Amino acid sequence: MDKNFLWGGATASYQCEGAWNVDEKQESMWDHYLHLQELENGDIASDHYHRYEEDIRMMKEGGQTSYRFSLSWPRIIKNREGEVNQKGLDFYHKIIDTCHKYDIEPFVTLYHWDLPQYWEETGGWLNLDVCQAFEHFSEVCFKEFSDKIKFWTTFNEPKWFIVNGYFIGNYPPGLQNVQKTMIAAYHVMYASALSVRAFRAGNYPGQIGVVHSYTPVNGVNDSIETKIAMRYADNYCNNWILDTAAKGEFPIDLVAKLSESYDVSFMEEEHLSIIKQNTVDFIGLNYYARTLVKPYTTGETQLIFNHTGKKGESKVVIKGWFEQVKDPNSEFTAWDTEIYPKGLEDGLIEAYERYQLPIFVTENGVGVREDVTVDCVNDDYRISFMNDHINAIMNAQDAGCDIRGYYTWSPFDLYSWKNGCEKRYGLVAVDFDNNQIRKPKKSYYWFKEIIESQAKLIQRKKYN
Ligand code: BG6
């Protein structure tokens, strides 16, 4: 492994900071939605706002060389007029300075889903003005932090928050509307390009990318029908983000297909030229699982996600396009996520061939229920999961891919959106019920050894 390869963990502001209304932070759409629905929320989460020093020190002591985290827009910008909250900026200076103190490379996400509620009230991502507001927020951050940051990303996982928020309706704003899903998706990709444009215009040092929830697509067989279903699935899952951010173009067959049934007049010439001219320097891929598909057979579109941790609840069918299927030979988590490291190797090779850009694996991890009252959680399953996925990255590197970092989700336990805090991903256990006590799990020590050996200790396997 190259000595500059970054090893670390990833978090998101809403999922770990807590302090949801402290130091003039404004309400985010997630604060609003979860309070209204009286669901488990991130009001306190891992209390990273107050414990960041301990958390970052533990990353260092665990051998990690980089920390991927997001900046909370409603902590930094107070209102629709764009007024800046100095206390919000001060908090992130402290995080970044602590990273540097411990020789940890900060890797920044500008948007990890916590839209200010004052913008959600105007229509959120359905409102074109929000794109300009995101550009302004980006500029504030670039100006303030650029001398301390080398790696920026605009959005975390456009597909995930847009599809869940506007199509399935299980995330805020809780809509189920295809036309609105298309508009919101388009606005997010436009906003991403505006942010890249601001980055280039300011001539800031470093690089800027986008982070995608990557689910490489496999088919159940080699038939023509399956290949067509795979293309639909790839457009739906991956291409509208990666093609658009990396090549500056929405997939033409996707736009043509959607225009048969929906209005695409929101795609304006001027936006498309901004998108074309402002592509990213690298791509960040979050990998949890692949998408295995067969041709569509019958029935209505169904998108059901498992937020309970009871196996067998999830289902994805897009009418006329494809059906997702489960490989009977695979292992699945309680939340129905397939464990399939080969998908990472294949996906990295495919993404590198297509885009020829440096890649960071910006998230990878496994969510499970764990008893954190013990002295040290014995998470051999996580060690095996990480071993096999790092192995997949090394196989892809052997095949010629330029992969520059690996971030586990997550360096410590945190709040998992609609799944609450019981779905744990951390290398460090956080006892949410007992003063937020932090205790390294077995995987934390294992990861340290892997990093220190520059992955020489990875038990290699061939998947292909
Ligand atoms: C990614 C997100 O989708 O996966 C994270 O970037 C998220 O924010 C992670 O927490 C794991 O998903 P979940 O739903 O199990 O928390």
Coordinates of C-alpha atoms and ligand atoms in Angstrom, one line a residue:
M1 CA 0.0 0.0 0.0
D2 CA 1.3 3.5 -0.9
K3 CA 2.5 5.4 2.1
N4 CA 0.2 8.3 1.3
F5 CA -2.9 6.0 1.3
L6 CA -5.3 7.5 3.8
W7 CA -6.7 5.2 6.6
G8 CA -9.5 6.5 8.7
G9 CA -13.1 6.6 9.8
A10 CA -16.1 8.6 8.6
T11 CA -18.9 10.3 10.4
A12 CA -21.7 12.8 9.7
S13 CA -22.5 15.9 11.8
Y14 CA -26.1 15.0 12.6
Q15 CA -25.2 11.4 13.5
C16 CA -22.5 12.2 16.1
E17 CA -22.3 15.8 17.2
G18 CA -25.5 16.1 19.3
A19 CA -25.7 19.7 20.7
W20 CA -28.6 20.2 18.2
N21 CA -29.6 23.6 19.5
V22 CA -26.3 24.8 21.1
D23 CA -24.3 27.9 20.2
E24 CA -26.9 29.3 17.9
K25 CA -27.1 26.2 15.7
Q26 CA -30.4 26.3 13.7
E27 CA -32.8 23.5 13.4
S28 CA -32.0 21.0 10.5
M29 CA -34.7 19.2 8.5
W30 CA -33.7 16.0 10.5
D31 CA -34.2 17.8 13.8
H32 CA -37.6 19.0 12.7
Y33 CA -38.7 15.7 11.2
L34 CA -37.7 13.4 14.0
H35 CA -39.0 15.7 16.7
L36 CA -42.3 16.0 15.0
Q37 CA -42.6 12.2 14.5
E38 CA -41.4 11.6 18.1
L39 CA -38.8 9.2 16.8
E40 CA -35.3 8.4 18.2
N41 CA -33.2 11.3 17.2
G42 CA -29.7 12.8 17.2
D43 CA -30.2 15.5 19.8
I44 CA -27.3 14.0 21.8
A45 CA -26.0 11.2 19.6
S46 CA -22.4 10.6 20.5
D47 CA -22.0 14.1 21.9
H48 CA -19.0 14.6 19.6
Y49 CA -19.6 18.3 19.9
H50 CA -18.1 18.1 23.4
R51 CA -16.0 15.0 23.1
Y52 CA -14.3 15.5 19.7
E53 CA -10.9 15.8 21.3
E54 CA -11.2 12.3 22.9
D55 CA -12.6 10.9 19.7
I56 CA -9.8 12.3 17.5
R57 CA -7.1 11.3 20.0
M58 CA -8.5 7.7 19.9
M59 CA -8.3 7.8 16.1
K60 CA -4.7 8.7 16.4
E61 CA -4.0 6.1 19.0
G62 CA -5.7 3.6 16.8
G63 CA -3.1 4.4 14.0
Q64 CA -5.6 6.2 11.8
T65 CA -4.3 8.9 9.5
S66 CA -7.4 10.6 8.3
Y67 CA -10.9 11.7 9.6
R68 CA -13.8 12.2 7.2
F69 CA -16.6 14.3 8.8
S70 CA -19.2 16.7 7.6
L71 CA -19.9 20.4 8.3
S72 CA -23.3 21.2 9.5
W73 CA -24.9 23.9 7.3
P74 CA -27.4 24.9 10.0
R75 CA -24.5 25.3 12.5
I76 CA -22.7 27.6 10.2
I77 CA -25.3 29.7 8.4
K78 CA -28.0 31.3 10.6
N79 CA -30.7 32.2 8.1
R80 CA -31.9 32.5 4.5
E81 CA -30.0 35.8 4.3
G82 CA -26.8 33.8 4.7
E83 CA -25.6 35.3 8.0
V84 CA -22.6 33.4 9.4
N85 CA -22.6 31.9 12.9
Q86 CA -19.1 32.5 14.2
K87 CA -19.6 29.9 16.9
G88 CA -20.3 27.3 14.3
L89 CA -17.1 28.1 12.4
D90 CA -15.2 28.1 15.7
F91 CA -16.3 24.6 16.4
Y92 CA -15.1 23.3 13.1
H93 CA -11.8 25.1 13.5
K94 CA -11.4 23.2 16.7
I95 CA -12.1 19.9 15.0
I96 CA -9.7 20.6 12.2
D97 CA -7.0 21.9 14.5
T98 CA -7.3 18.8 16.7
C99 CA -6.9 16.7 13.6
H100 CA -3.7 18.5 12.7
K101 CA -2.5 18.3 16.2
Y102 CA -2.7 14.5 15.9
D103 CA -1.4 14.4 12.4
I104 CA -4.7 13.3 11.0
E105 CA -5.7 14.5 7.5
P106 CA -9.2 16.1 7.7
F107 CA -11.5 15.0 4.8
V108 CA -14.5 17.3 4.6
T109 CA -18.1 16.7 3.4
L110 CA -20.1 19.9 2.9
Y111 CA -23.5 18.2 3.0
H112 CA -24.4 15.1 4.8
W113 CA -28.2 15.5 4.7
D114 CA -28.8 18.2 7.5
L115 CA -30.5 20.8 5.4
P116 CA -31.4 23.9 7.5
Q117 CA -35.1 23.7 8.2
Y118 CA -35.5 27.4 7.2
W119 CA -34.6 26.2 3.7
E120 CA -36.8 23.1 3.9
E121 CA -39.7 25.4 4.6
T122 CA -39.3 27.0 1.2
G123 CA -39.4 23.6 -0.6
G124 CA -35.9 22.3 0.2
W125 CA -34.3 20.7 -2.8
L126 CA -37.3 21.4 -4.9
N127 CA -36.5 25.1 -4.7
L128 CA -33.8 26.3 -7.1
D129 CA -32.8 29.0 -4.6
V130 CA -31.5 26.3 -2.3
C131 CA -28.8 25.5 -4.9
Q132 CA -27.5 29.1 -4.7
A133 CA -27.7 29.0 -1.0
F134 CA -25.6 25.8 -1.0
E135 CA -23.1 27.6 -3.3
H136 CA -22.9 30.4 -0.7
F137 CA -22.5 28.0 2.2
S138 CA -19.7 26.3 0.2
E139 CA -17.9 29.6 -0.4
V140 CA -18.1 30.5 3.3
C141 CA -16.5 27.1 4.1
F142 CA -13.8 27.3 1.4
K143 CA -12.8 30.9 2.5
E144 CA -12.7 30.0 6.2
F145 CA -11.0 26.6 6.1
S146 CA -9.2 26.2 2.8
D147 CA -5.7 26.8 4.3
K148 CA -6.3 23.8 6.5
I149 CA -8.1 21.3 4.2
K150 CA -6.8 19.4 1.2
F151 CA -9.9 17.2 0.5
W152 CA -13.4 18.5 0.0
T153 CA -16.5 16.8 -1.1
T154 CA -19.8 18.5 -2.0
F155 CA -22.6 16.0 -1.2
N156 CA -22.7 12.7 0.6
E157 CA -24.8 10.1 -1.2
P158 CA -27.3 12.2 -3.4
K159 CA -29.0 8.9 -4.4
W160 CA -29.7 7.8 -0.9
F161 CA -31.2 11.0 0.6
I162 CA -33.1 11.9 -2.5
V163 CA -34.7 8.5 -3.1
N164 CA -35.5 8.0 0.6
G165 CA -36.8 11.6 1.0
Y166 CA -38.8 12.1 -2.2
F167 CA -39.6 8.7 -3.7
I168 CA -39.9 6.2 -0.7
G169 CA -40.8 8.8 1.9
N170 CA -39.0 7.2 4.8
Y171 CA -36.6 10.2 5.2
P172 CA -37.5 13.9 5.4
P173 CA -39.2 15.5 3.7
G174 CA -41.2 12.3 3.5
L175 CA -42.6 12.6 -0.1
Q176 CA -43.6 9.9 -2.5
N177 CA -43.5 11.6 -5.8
V178 CA -41.5 10.7 -8.9
Q179 CA -41.7 14.1 -10.6
K180 CA -40.4 15.8 -7.4
T181 CA -37.7 13.1 -7.0
M182 CA -36.4 14.0 -10.4
I183 CA -36.4 17.8 -9.7
A184 CA -34.7 17.4 -6.3
A185 CA -32.1 15.0 -7.8
Y186 CA -31.4 17.4 -10.6
H187 CA -31.1 20.4 -8.2
V188 CA -28.7 18.5 -6.0
M189 CA -26.4 17.7 -8.9
Y190 CA -26.6 21.3 -10.1
A191 CA -25.8 22.5 -6.6
S192 CA -22.8 20.2 -6.5
A193 CA -21.5 21.7 -9.7
L194 CA -22.1 25.2 -8.4
S195 CA -20.0 24.3 -5.4
V196 CA -17.2 22.9 -7.6
R197 CA -17.4 26.1 -9.6
A198 CA -17.0 28.3 -6.5
F199 CA -14.0 26.1 -5.5
R200 CA -12.3 26.6 -8.8
A201 CA -13.1 30.3 -8.9
G202 CA -11.5 30.9 -5.5
N203 CA -8.4 29.0 -6.7
Y204 CA -8.3 27.2 -3.3
P205 CA -5.7 24.6 -2.7
G206 CA -6.6 20.9 -2.6
Q207 CA -9.2 18.9 -4.5
I208 CA -12.9 18.5 -4.6
G209 CA -15.1 15.4 -5.2
V210 CA -18.5 13.9 -4.6
V211 CA -19.4 10.9 -2.4
H212 CA -21.8 8.3 -3.8
S213 CA -23.6 5.4 -2.2
Y214 CA -22.2 2.9 -4.7
T215 CA -24.1 -0.3 -5.4
P216 CA -22.4 -1.9 -8.4
V217 CA -25.0 -3.8 -10.4
N218 CA -24.9 -7.6 -11.2
G219 CA -27.4 -9.6 -13.1
V220 CA -28.8 -13.0 -12.4
N221 CA -27.8 -14.3 -15.9
D222 CA -26.3 -13.1 -19.2
S223 CA -29.6 -12.8 -21.1
I224 CA -30.4 -9.6 -23.1
E225 CA -33.4 -9.0 -20.9
T226 CA -31.2 -9.1 -17.8
K227 CA -28.6 -6.8 -19.4
I228 CA -31.4 -4.3 -20.1
A229 CA -32.6 -4.6 -16.5
M230 CA -29.0 -4.0 -15.3
R231 CA -28.7 -0.8 -17.3
Y232 CA -32.0 0.5 -15.8
A233 CA -30.7 -0.4 -12.3
D234 CA -27.3 1.2 -12.9
N235 CA -28.9 4.4 -14.1
Y236 CA -31.2 4.4 -11.1
C237 CA -28.5 3.4 -8.6
N238 CA -25.3 4.9 -9.8
N239 CA -25.0 6.7 -13.1
W240 CA -27.1 9.8 -12.5
I241 CA -24.7 10.7 -9.8
L242 CA -21.3 9.5 -11.1
D243 CA -21.8 10.3 -14.8
T244 CA -23.1 13.7 -13.9
A245 CA -20.4 14.6 -11.3
A246 CA -17.5 13.0 -13.1
K247 CA -18.3 13.5 -16.8
G248 CA -20.7 16.5 -16.5
E249 CA -23.6 14.7 -18.2
F250 CA -26.8 13.0 -17.1
P251 CA -27.2 9.5 -18.7
I252 CA -28.9 10.3 -21.9
D253 CA -31.0 7.1 -22.0
L254 CA -32.2 7.7 -18.5
V255 CA -33.4 11.3 -19.4
A256 CA -35.0 9.9 -22.6
K257 CA -36.9 7.2 -20.6
L258 CA -38.1 9.6 -17.9
S259 CA -39.2 12.2 -20.5
E260 CA -41.7 9.6 -21.9
S261 CA -43.7 9.9 -18.7
Y262 CA -42.6 13.0 -16.9
D263 CA -41.8 16.7 -17.5
V264 CA -38.1 17.3 -17.8
S265 CA -38.3 21.0 -18.8
F266 CA -36.6 21.9 -15.5
M267 CA -33.3 20.8 -17.2
E268 CA -32.2 24.2 -18.4
E269 CA -29.4 24.8 -20.9
E270 CA -27.6 27.2 -18.5
H271 CA -27.5 24.7 -15.7
L272 CA -26.4 21.9 -17.9
S273 CA -23.5 23.9 -19.2
I274 CA -22.4 24.7 -15.5
I275 CA -22.7 20.9 -14.8
K276 CA -20.6 20.1 -17.9
Q277 CA -17.9 22.6 -17.0
N278 CA -17.5 21.8 -13.3
T279 CA -16.7 18.2 -12.9
V280 CA -15.0 16.7 -9.8
D281 CA -11.3 15.9 -9.2
F282 CA -12.0 12.5 -7.5
I283 CA -14.8 10.3 -6.5
G284 CA -15.7 9.0 -3.1
L285 CA -17.5 5.6 -3.1
N286 CA -19.4 4.4 0.0
Y287 CA -19.7 0.6 -0.3
Y288 CA -22.0 -1.5 1.7
A289 CA -23.4 -3.9 -0.8
R290 CA -24.1 -4.5 -4.5
T291 CA -27.5 -4.6 -6.4
L292 CA -28.3 -8.0 -7.9
V293 CA -31.1 -7.7 -10.4
K294 CA -33.4 -9.7 -12.7
P295 CA -35.8 -8.3 -15.4
Y296 CA -39.0 -6.8 -14.2
T297 CA -41.9 -9.3 -14.1
T298 CA -45.1 -7.8 -12.7
G299 CA -46.7 -5.5 -10.1
E300 CA -46.3 -2.0 -8.9
T301 CA -43.1 -0.2 -8.0
Q302 CA -42.2 -1.2 -4.4
L303 CA -39.4 0.2 -2.3
I304 CA -39.3 -1.1 1.2
F305 CA -36.3 -0.6 3.5
N306 CA -35.6 -2.4 6.6
H307 CA -35.3 0.0 9.6
T308 CA -36.2 -2.6 12.3
G309 CA -33.3 -5.0 12.0
K310 CA -35.8 -7.9 11.4
K311 CA -34.5 -9.9 8.4
G312 CA -36.4 -10.1 5.2
E313 CA -38.3 -6.8 5.2
S314 CA -36.6 -5.1 2.3
K315 CA -37.8 -5.1 -1.3
V316 CA -37.0 -3.1 -4.5
V317 CA -39.0 -3.3 -7.6
I318 CA -39.1 -0.5 -10.2
K319 CA -42.1 -1.1 -12.4
G320 CA -41.0 -1.8 -16.0
W321 CA -37.3 -1.4 -15.2
F322 CA -35.9 -4.1 -12.8
E323 CA -36.4 -6.2 -9.7
Q324 CA -33.7 -6.6 -7.0
V325 CA -33.2 -10.2 -5.9
K326 CA -31.3 -11.8 -3.0
D327 CA -28.5 -14.2 -3.7
P328 CA -29.5 -17.4 -1.8
N329 CA -25.8 -18.2 -1.2
S330 CA -25.0 -14.8 0.4
E331 CA -24.9 -13.8 4.0
F332 CA -27.1 -10.9 5.0
T333 CA -27.1 -8.6 8.1
A334 CA -30.3 -8.3 10.3
W335 CA -31.0 -5.1 8.3
D336 CA -30.9 -7.1 5.0
T337 CA -27.6 -5.8 3.8
E338 CA -25.8 -8.4 1.7
I339 CA -22.1 -9.0 2.7
Y340 CA -20.4 -9.2 -0.6
P341 CA -16.8 -7.9 -0.8
K342 CA -16.4 -9.1 -4.4
G343 CA -18.8 -6.3 -5.3
L344 CA -16.3 -3.8 -4.0
E345 CA -13.5 -5.1 -6.2
D346 CA -15.7 -5.4 -9.3
G347 CA -17.2 -2.0 -8.6
L348 CA -13.9 -0.2 -8.1
I349 CA -12.6 -1.7 -11.4
E350 CA -15.7 -0.7 -13.2
A351 CA -15.8 2.9 -11.8
Y352 CA -12.1 3.4 -12.5
E353 CA -12.4 2.2 -16.1
R354 CA -15.4 4.5 -16.6
Y355 CA -14.2 7.7 -15.0
Q356 CA -10.4 7.4 -14.8
L357 CA -10.4 9.5 -11.6
P358 CA -8.7 8.8 -8.3
I359 CA -11.1 7.0 -5.9
F360 CA -11.4 7.0 -2.1
V361 CA -13.5 4.4 -0.4
T362 CA -15.2 6.9 1.8
E363 CA -17.4 4.5 3.8
N364 CA -17.5 0.8 4.5
G365 CA -18.7 -1.0 7.5
V366 CA -21.2 -3.4 9.1
G367 CA -24.1 -2.4 11.4
V368 CA -25.0 -4.8 14.2
R369 CA -26.6 -4.9 17.7
E370 CA -23.9 -5.2 20.3
D371 CA -23.7 -5.3 24.1
V372 CA -21.3 -2.5 24.9
T373 CA -21.3 -3.0 28.7
V374 CA -18.5 -5.5 28.4
D375 CA -14.9 -4.4 28.7
C376 CA -14.1 -5.0 25.0
V377 CA -16.6 -5.9 22.3
N378 CA -15.4 -9.0 20.6
D379 CA -16.4 -8.1 17.0
D380 CA -14.6 -10.7 15.0
Y381 CA -17.4 -10.4 12.4
R382 CA -16.4 -6.7 11.8
I383 CA -12.7 -7.7 11.5
S384 CA -13.6 -10.3 9.0
F385 CA -15.8 -7.8 7.1
M386 CA -13.1 -5.2 7.0
N387 CA -10.4 -7.7 6.1
D388 CA -12.3 -8.9 3.1
H389 CA -13.2 -5.4 1.9
I390 CA -9.7 -4.0 2.3
N391 CA -8.6 -7.2 0.4
A392 CA -11.0 -6.3 -2.4
I393 CA -9.5 -2.8 -2.6
M394 CA -6.0 -4.3 -2.8
N395 CA -7.2 -6.6 -5.6
A396 CA -8.6 -3.6 -7.5
Q397 CA -5.3 -1.8 -7.0
D398 CA -3.5 -4.9 -8.4
A399 CA -5.7 -4.5 -11.4
G400 CA -4.5 -1.0 -11.9
C401 CA -7.1 1.2 -10.1
D402 CA -5.9 4.4 -8.4
I403 CA -7.5 4.1 -4.9
R404 CA -6.2 6.5 -2.3
G405 CA -8.0 5.9 0.9
Y406 CA -10.2 3.7 3.0
Y407 CA -12.6 5.0 5.6
T408 CA -14.5 2.7 7.9
W409 CA -18.0 3.7 8.9
S410 CA -17.6 4.5 11.7
P411 CA -14.6 5.3 14.0
F412 CA -17.0 5.2 17.0
D413 CA -20.7 4.3 17.5
L414 CA -23.2 6.9 16.4
Y415 CA -26.8 7.5 15.6
S416 CA -28.0 5.5 12.5
W417 CA -30.8 7.6 11.0
K418 CA -34.2 5.8 11.1
N419 CA -32.5 2.8 12.8
G420 CA -31.6 4.7 16.0
C421 CA -28.5 4.0 18.0
E422 CA -28.9 0.2 18.3
K423 CA -27.5 -0.4 14.9
R424 CA -23.8 0.0 15.7
Y425 CA -21.0 0.4 13.3
G426 CA -18.1 1.8 15.4
L427 CA -14.6 0.6 16.1
V428 CA -15.0 2.3 19.4
A429 CA -18.1 1.4 21.5
V430 CA -20.1 4.3 22.9
D431 CA -22.3 3.5 25.8
F432 CA -25.1 5.9 25.1
D433 CA -26.9 4.9 28.4
N434 CA -23.8 5.3 30.6
N435 CA -22.3 8.7 30.3
Q436 CA -21.2 8.2 26.7
I437 CA -18.2 6.1 27.9
R438 CA -15.9 5.1 25.0
K439 CA -14.2 1.7 24.9
P440 CA -12.3 0.4 21.9
K441 CA -13.7 -2.8 20.3
K442 CA -11.4 -5.6 19.2
S443 CA -11.6 -4.3 15.6
Y444 CA -10.1 -1.0 16.7
Y445 CA -6.8 -2.8 17.7
W446 CA -7.0 -5.0 14.6
F447 CA -7.3 -1.9 12.3
K448 CA -4.3 -0.3 14.0
E449 CA -2.2 -3.3 13.2
I450 CA -3.4 -3.3 9.6
I451 CA -2.6 0.4 9.2
E452 CA 0.8 0.1 10.8
S453 CA 1.7 -2.9 8.6
Q454 CA 0.5 -0.9 5.6
A455 CA -2.0 -3.7 5.1
K456 CA 0.6 -6.4 4.9
L457 CA -1.4 -8.3 7.5
I458 CA -4.5 -8.5 5.4
Q459 CA -5.3 -12.1 4.7
R460 CA -5.5 -12.1 0.9
K461 CA -8.1 -13.8 -1.2
K462 CA -8.9 -13.8 -4.9
Y463 CA -12.6 -13.2 -5.7
N464 CA -12.5 -13.2 -9.5
Ligands
BG6_1 C1 -24.5 5.7 4.5 C2 -24.5 7.1 5.0 O1 -25.6 5.6 3.7 O2 -24.5 4.6 5.3 C3 -24.4 7.2 6.6 O3 -23.6 8.0 4.4 C4 -25.1 6.0 7.1 O4 -24.9 8.4 7.0 C5 -24.4 4.7 6.7 O5 -25.3 6.0 8.5 C6 -25.1 3.5 7.2 O6 -26.4 3.4 7.0 P1 -27.5 3.2 8.1 O7 -28.8 3.6 7.6 O8 -27.4 1.8 8.5 O9 -27.0 4.2 9.3

